[in-house]
PDB file of C-alpha atoms in Angstrom:
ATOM      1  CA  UNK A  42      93.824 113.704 101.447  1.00 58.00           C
ATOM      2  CA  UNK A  43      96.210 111.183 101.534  1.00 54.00           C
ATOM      3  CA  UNK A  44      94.114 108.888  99.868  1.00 61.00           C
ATOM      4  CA  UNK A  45      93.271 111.164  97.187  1.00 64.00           C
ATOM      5  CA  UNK A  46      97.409 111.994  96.438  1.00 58.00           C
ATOM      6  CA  UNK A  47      97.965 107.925  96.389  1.00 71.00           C
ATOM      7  CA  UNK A  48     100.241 107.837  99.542  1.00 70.00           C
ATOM      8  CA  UNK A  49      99.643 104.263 101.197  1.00 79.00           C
ATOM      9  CA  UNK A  50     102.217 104.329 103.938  1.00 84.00           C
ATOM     10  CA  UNK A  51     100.736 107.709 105.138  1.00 82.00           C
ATOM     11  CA  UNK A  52      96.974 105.979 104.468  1.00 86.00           C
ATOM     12  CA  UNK A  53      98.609 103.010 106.491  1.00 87.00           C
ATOM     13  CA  UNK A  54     100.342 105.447 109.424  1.00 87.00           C
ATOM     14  CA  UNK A  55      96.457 107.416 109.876  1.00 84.00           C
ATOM     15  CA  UNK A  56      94.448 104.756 109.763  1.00 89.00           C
ATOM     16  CA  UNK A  57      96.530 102.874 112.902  1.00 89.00           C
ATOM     17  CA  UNK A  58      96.497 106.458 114.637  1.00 91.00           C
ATOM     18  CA  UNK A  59      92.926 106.424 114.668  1.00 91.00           C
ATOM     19  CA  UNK A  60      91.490 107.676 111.133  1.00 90.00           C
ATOM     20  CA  UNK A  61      88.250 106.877 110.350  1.00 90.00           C
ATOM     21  CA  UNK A  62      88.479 104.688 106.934  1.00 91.00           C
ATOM     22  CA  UNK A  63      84.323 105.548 106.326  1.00 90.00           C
ATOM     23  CA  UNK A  64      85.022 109.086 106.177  1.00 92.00           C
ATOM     24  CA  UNK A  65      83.440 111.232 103.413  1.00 94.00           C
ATOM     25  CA  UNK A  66      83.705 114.463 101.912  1.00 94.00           C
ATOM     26  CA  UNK A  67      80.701 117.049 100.706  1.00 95.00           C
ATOM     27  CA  UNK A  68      79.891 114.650  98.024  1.00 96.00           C
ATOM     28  CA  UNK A  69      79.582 110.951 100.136  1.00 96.00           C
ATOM     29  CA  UNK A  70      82.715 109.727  98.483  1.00 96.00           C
ATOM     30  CA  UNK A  71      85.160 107.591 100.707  1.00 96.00           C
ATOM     31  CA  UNK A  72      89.065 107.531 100.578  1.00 94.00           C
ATOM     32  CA  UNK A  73      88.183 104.276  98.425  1.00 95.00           C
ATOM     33  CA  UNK A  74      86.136 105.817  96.163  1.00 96.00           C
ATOM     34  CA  UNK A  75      89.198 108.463  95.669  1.00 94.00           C
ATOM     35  CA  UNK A  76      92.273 106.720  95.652  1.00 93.00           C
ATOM     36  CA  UNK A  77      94.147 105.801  91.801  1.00 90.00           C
ATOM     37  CA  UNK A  78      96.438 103.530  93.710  1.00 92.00           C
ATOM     38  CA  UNK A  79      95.801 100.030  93.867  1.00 94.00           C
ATOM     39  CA  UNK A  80      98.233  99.548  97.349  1.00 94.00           C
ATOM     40  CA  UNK A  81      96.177 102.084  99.224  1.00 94.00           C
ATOM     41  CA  UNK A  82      93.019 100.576  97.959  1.00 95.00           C
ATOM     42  CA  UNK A  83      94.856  97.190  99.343  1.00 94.00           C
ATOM     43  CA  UNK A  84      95.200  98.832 102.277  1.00 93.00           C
ATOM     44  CA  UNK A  85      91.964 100.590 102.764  1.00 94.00           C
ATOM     45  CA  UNK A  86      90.310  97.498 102.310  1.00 94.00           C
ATOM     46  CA  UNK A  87      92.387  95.420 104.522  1.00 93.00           C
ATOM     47  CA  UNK A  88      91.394  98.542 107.404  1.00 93.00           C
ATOM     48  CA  UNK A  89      87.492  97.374 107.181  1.00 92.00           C
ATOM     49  CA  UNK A  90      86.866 100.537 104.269  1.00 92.00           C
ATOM     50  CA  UNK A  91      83.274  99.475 102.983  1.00 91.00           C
ATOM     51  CA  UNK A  92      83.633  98.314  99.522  1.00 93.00           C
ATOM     52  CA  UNK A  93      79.827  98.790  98.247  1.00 92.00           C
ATOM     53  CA  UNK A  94      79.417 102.207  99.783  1.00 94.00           C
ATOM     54  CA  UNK A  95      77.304 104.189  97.939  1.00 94.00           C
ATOM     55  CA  UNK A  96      78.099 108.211  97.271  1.00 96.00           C
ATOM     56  CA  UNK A  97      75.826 110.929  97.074  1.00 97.00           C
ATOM     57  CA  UNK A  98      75.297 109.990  93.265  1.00 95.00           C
ATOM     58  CA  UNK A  99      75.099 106.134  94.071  1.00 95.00           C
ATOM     59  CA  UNK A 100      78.436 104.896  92.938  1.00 95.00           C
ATOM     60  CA  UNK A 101      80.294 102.200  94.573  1.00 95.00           C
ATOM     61  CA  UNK A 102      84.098 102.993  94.777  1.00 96.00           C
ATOM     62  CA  UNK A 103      83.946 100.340  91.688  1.00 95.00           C
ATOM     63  CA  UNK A 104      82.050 102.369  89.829  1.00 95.00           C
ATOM     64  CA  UNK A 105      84.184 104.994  90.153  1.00 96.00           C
ATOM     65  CA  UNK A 106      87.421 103.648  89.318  1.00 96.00           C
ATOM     66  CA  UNK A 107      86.175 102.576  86.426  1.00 95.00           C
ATOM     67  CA  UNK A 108      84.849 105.714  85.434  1.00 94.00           C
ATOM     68  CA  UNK A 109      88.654 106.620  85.398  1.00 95.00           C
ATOM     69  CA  UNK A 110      89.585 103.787  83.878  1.00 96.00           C
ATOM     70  CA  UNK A 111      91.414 102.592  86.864  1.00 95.00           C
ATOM     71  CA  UNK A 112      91.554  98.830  86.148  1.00 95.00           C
ATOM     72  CA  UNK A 113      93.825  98.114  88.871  1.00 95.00           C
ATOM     73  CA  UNK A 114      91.834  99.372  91.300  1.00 95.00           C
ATOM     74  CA  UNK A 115      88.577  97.913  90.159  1.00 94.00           C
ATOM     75  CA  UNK A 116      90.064  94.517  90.165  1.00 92.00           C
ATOM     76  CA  UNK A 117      90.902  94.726  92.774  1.00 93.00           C
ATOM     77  CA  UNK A 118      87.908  95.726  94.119  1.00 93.00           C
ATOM     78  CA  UNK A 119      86.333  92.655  92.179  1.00 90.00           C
ATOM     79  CA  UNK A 120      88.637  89.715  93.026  1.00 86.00           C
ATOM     80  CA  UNK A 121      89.617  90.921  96.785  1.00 84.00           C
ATOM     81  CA  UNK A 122      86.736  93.071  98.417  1.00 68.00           C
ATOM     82  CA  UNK A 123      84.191  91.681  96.988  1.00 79.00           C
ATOM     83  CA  UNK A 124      82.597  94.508  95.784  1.00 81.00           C
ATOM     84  CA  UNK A 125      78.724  94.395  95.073  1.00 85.00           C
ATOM     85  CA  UNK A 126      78.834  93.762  91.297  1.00 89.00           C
ATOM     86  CA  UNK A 127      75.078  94.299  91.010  1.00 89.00           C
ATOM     87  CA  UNK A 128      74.787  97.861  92.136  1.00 91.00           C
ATOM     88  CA  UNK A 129      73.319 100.647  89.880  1.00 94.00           C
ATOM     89  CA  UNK A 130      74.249 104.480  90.572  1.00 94.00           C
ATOM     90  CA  UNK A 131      71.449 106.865  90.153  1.00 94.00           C
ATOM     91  CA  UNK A 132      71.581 107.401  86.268  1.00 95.00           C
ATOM     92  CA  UNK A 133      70.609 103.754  86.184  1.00 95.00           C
ATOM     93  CA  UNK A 134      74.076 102.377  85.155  1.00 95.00           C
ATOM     94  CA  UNK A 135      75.934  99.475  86.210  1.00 95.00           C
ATOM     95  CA  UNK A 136      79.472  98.344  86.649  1.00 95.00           C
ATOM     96  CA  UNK A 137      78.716  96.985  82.916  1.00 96.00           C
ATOM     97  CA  UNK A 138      77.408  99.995  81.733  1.00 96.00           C
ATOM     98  CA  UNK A 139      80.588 101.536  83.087  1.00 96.00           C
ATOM     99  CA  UNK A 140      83.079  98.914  81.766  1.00 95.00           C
ATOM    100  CA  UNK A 141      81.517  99.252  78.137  1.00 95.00           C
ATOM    101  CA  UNK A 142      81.642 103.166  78.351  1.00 92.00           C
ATOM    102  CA  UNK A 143      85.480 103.238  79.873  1.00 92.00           C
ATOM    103  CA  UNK A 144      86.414 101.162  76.925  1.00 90.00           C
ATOM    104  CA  UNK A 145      87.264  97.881  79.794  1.00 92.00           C
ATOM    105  CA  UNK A 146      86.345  94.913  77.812  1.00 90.00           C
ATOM    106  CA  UNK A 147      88.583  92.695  80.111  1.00 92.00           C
ATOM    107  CA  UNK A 148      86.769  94.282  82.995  1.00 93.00           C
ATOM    108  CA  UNK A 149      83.492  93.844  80.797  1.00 93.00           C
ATOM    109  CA  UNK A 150      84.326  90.192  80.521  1.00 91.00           C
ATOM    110  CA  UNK A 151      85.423  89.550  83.715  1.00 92.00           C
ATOM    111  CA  UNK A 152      82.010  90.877  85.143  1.00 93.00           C
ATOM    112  CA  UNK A 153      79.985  88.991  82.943  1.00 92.00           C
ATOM    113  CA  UNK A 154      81.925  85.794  84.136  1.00 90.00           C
ATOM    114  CA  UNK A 155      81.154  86.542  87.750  1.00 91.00           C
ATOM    115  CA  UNK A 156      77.212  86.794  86.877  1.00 91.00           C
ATOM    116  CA  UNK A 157      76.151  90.345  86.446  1.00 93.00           C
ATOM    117  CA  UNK A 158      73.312  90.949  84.921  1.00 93.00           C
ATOM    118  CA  UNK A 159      73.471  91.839  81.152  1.00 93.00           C
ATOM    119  CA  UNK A 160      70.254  92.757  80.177  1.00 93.00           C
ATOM    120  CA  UNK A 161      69.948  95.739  82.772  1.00 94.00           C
ATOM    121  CA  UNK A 162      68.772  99.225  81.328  1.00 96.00           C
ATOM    122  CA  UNK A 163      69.829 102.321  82.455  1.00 96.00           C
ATOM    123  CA  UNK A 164      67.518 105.240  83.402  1.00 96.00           C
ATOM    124  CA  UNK A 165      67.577 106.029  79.247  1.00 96.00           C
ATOM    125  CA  UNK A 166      66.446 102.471  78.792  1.00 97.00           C
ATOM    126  CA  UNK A 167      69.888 101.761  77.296  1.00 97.00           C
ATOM    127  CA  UNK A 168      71.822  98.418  78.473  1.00 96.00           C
ATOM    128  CA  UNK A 169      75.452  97.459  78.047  1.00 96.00           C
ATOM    129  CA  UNK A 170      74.848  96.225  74.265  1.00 96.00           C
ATOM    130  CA  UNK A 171      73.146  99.436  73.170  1.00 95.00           C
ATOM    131  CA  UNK A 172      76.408 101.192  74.466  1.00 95.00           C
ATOM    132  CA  UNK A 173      78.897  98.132  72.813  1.00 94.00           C
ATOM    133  CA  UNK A 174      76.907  98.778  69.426  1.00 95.00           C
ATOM    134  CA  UNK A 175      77.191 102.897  69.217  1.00 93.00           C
ATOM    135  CA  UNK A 176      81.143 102.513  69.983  1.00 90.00           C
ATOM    136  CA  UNK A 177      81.234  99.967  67.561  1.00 91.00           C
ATOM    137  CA  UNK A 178      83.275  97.580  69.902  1.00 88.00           C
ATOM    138  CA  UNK A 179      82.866  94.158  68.381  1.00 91.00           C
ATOM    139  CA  UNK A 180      84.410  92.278  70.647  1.00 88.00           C
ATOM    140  CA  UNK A 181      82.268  93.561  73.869  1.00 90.00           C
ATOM    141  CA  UNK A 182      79.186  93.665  71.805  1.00 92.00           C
ATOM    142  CA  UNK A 183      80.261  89.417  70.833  1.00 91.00           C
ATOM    143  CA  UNK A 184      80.849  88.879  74.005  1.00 89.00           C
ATOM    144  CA  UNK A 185      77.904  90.300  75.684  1.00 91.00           C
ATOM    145  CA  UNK A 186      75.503  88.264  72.922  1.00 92.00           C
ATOM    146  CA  UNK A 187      77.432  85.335  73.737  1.00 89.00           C
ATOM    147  CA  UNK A 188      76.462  85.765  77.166  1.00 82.00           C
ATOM    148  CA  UNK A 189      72.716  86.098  76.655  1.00 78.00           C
ATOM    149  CA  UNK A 190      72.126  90.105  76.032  1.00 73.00           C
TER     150      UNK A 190
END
């Protein structure tokens, strides 16, 4: 809970009193996968919370802060836990697929400079550059052809 309302010095106060950061509600998410805030994600991380833990729909807590658009968060999740940037959730998509759909061409980018894969389809067979092309975002859909889609 006090992940979820983005209070790190209560996150902080719990977690030294014993709180288990790998704890997960009905639907497998962790307090990492919930929190907006990028200091309790700081903090969760620094506690030992397992950055490439999957959900019940097999979403990393990247993938899910950048289905909110939470670019703080996912980076991070990129540049400090070293979060698992080839994972794909159970529709198929990755943390490009995510990027592109969130409208995050600097997080686009910055995954395609750390390697991900670019060419990956989705469940629908669509990858990244079908998605860049039907929201007509030129400068995701360059970059991605730049980078070998």
């Amino acid at each position: 809970m006090a992940a979820r309302l983005n209070c790190p010095d209560i996150v902080d106060f719990l977690i030294d009193g014993g709180a288990d950061v790998s704890t997960s509600d009905n639907l497998g998410n962790t307090p990492l996968h919930i929190t907006s805030d990028a200091r309790t994600a700081g903090i969760l991380i620094d506690k030992g919370a397992g950055v490439s833990t999957l959900n019940n729909a097999r979403q990393t807590p990247l993938h899910t802060a950048l289905s909110r658009k939470n670019t703080a968060v996912a980076n991070l999740l990129i540049e400090r836990g070293g979060a698992d940037i080839s994972s794909q959730d159970s529709m198929g998509q990755t943390l490009l697929h995510i990027a592109v759909k969130s409208d995050l061409p600097e997080v686009a980018r910055t995954l395609i400079q750390k390697g991900v894969d670019t060419t990956l389809p989705d469940t629908e067979g669509r990858t990244a550059l079908h998605l860049a092309v039907k929201a007509e975002n030129v400068e995701v859909v360059r970059t991605l052809i730049s980078n070998g889609s």
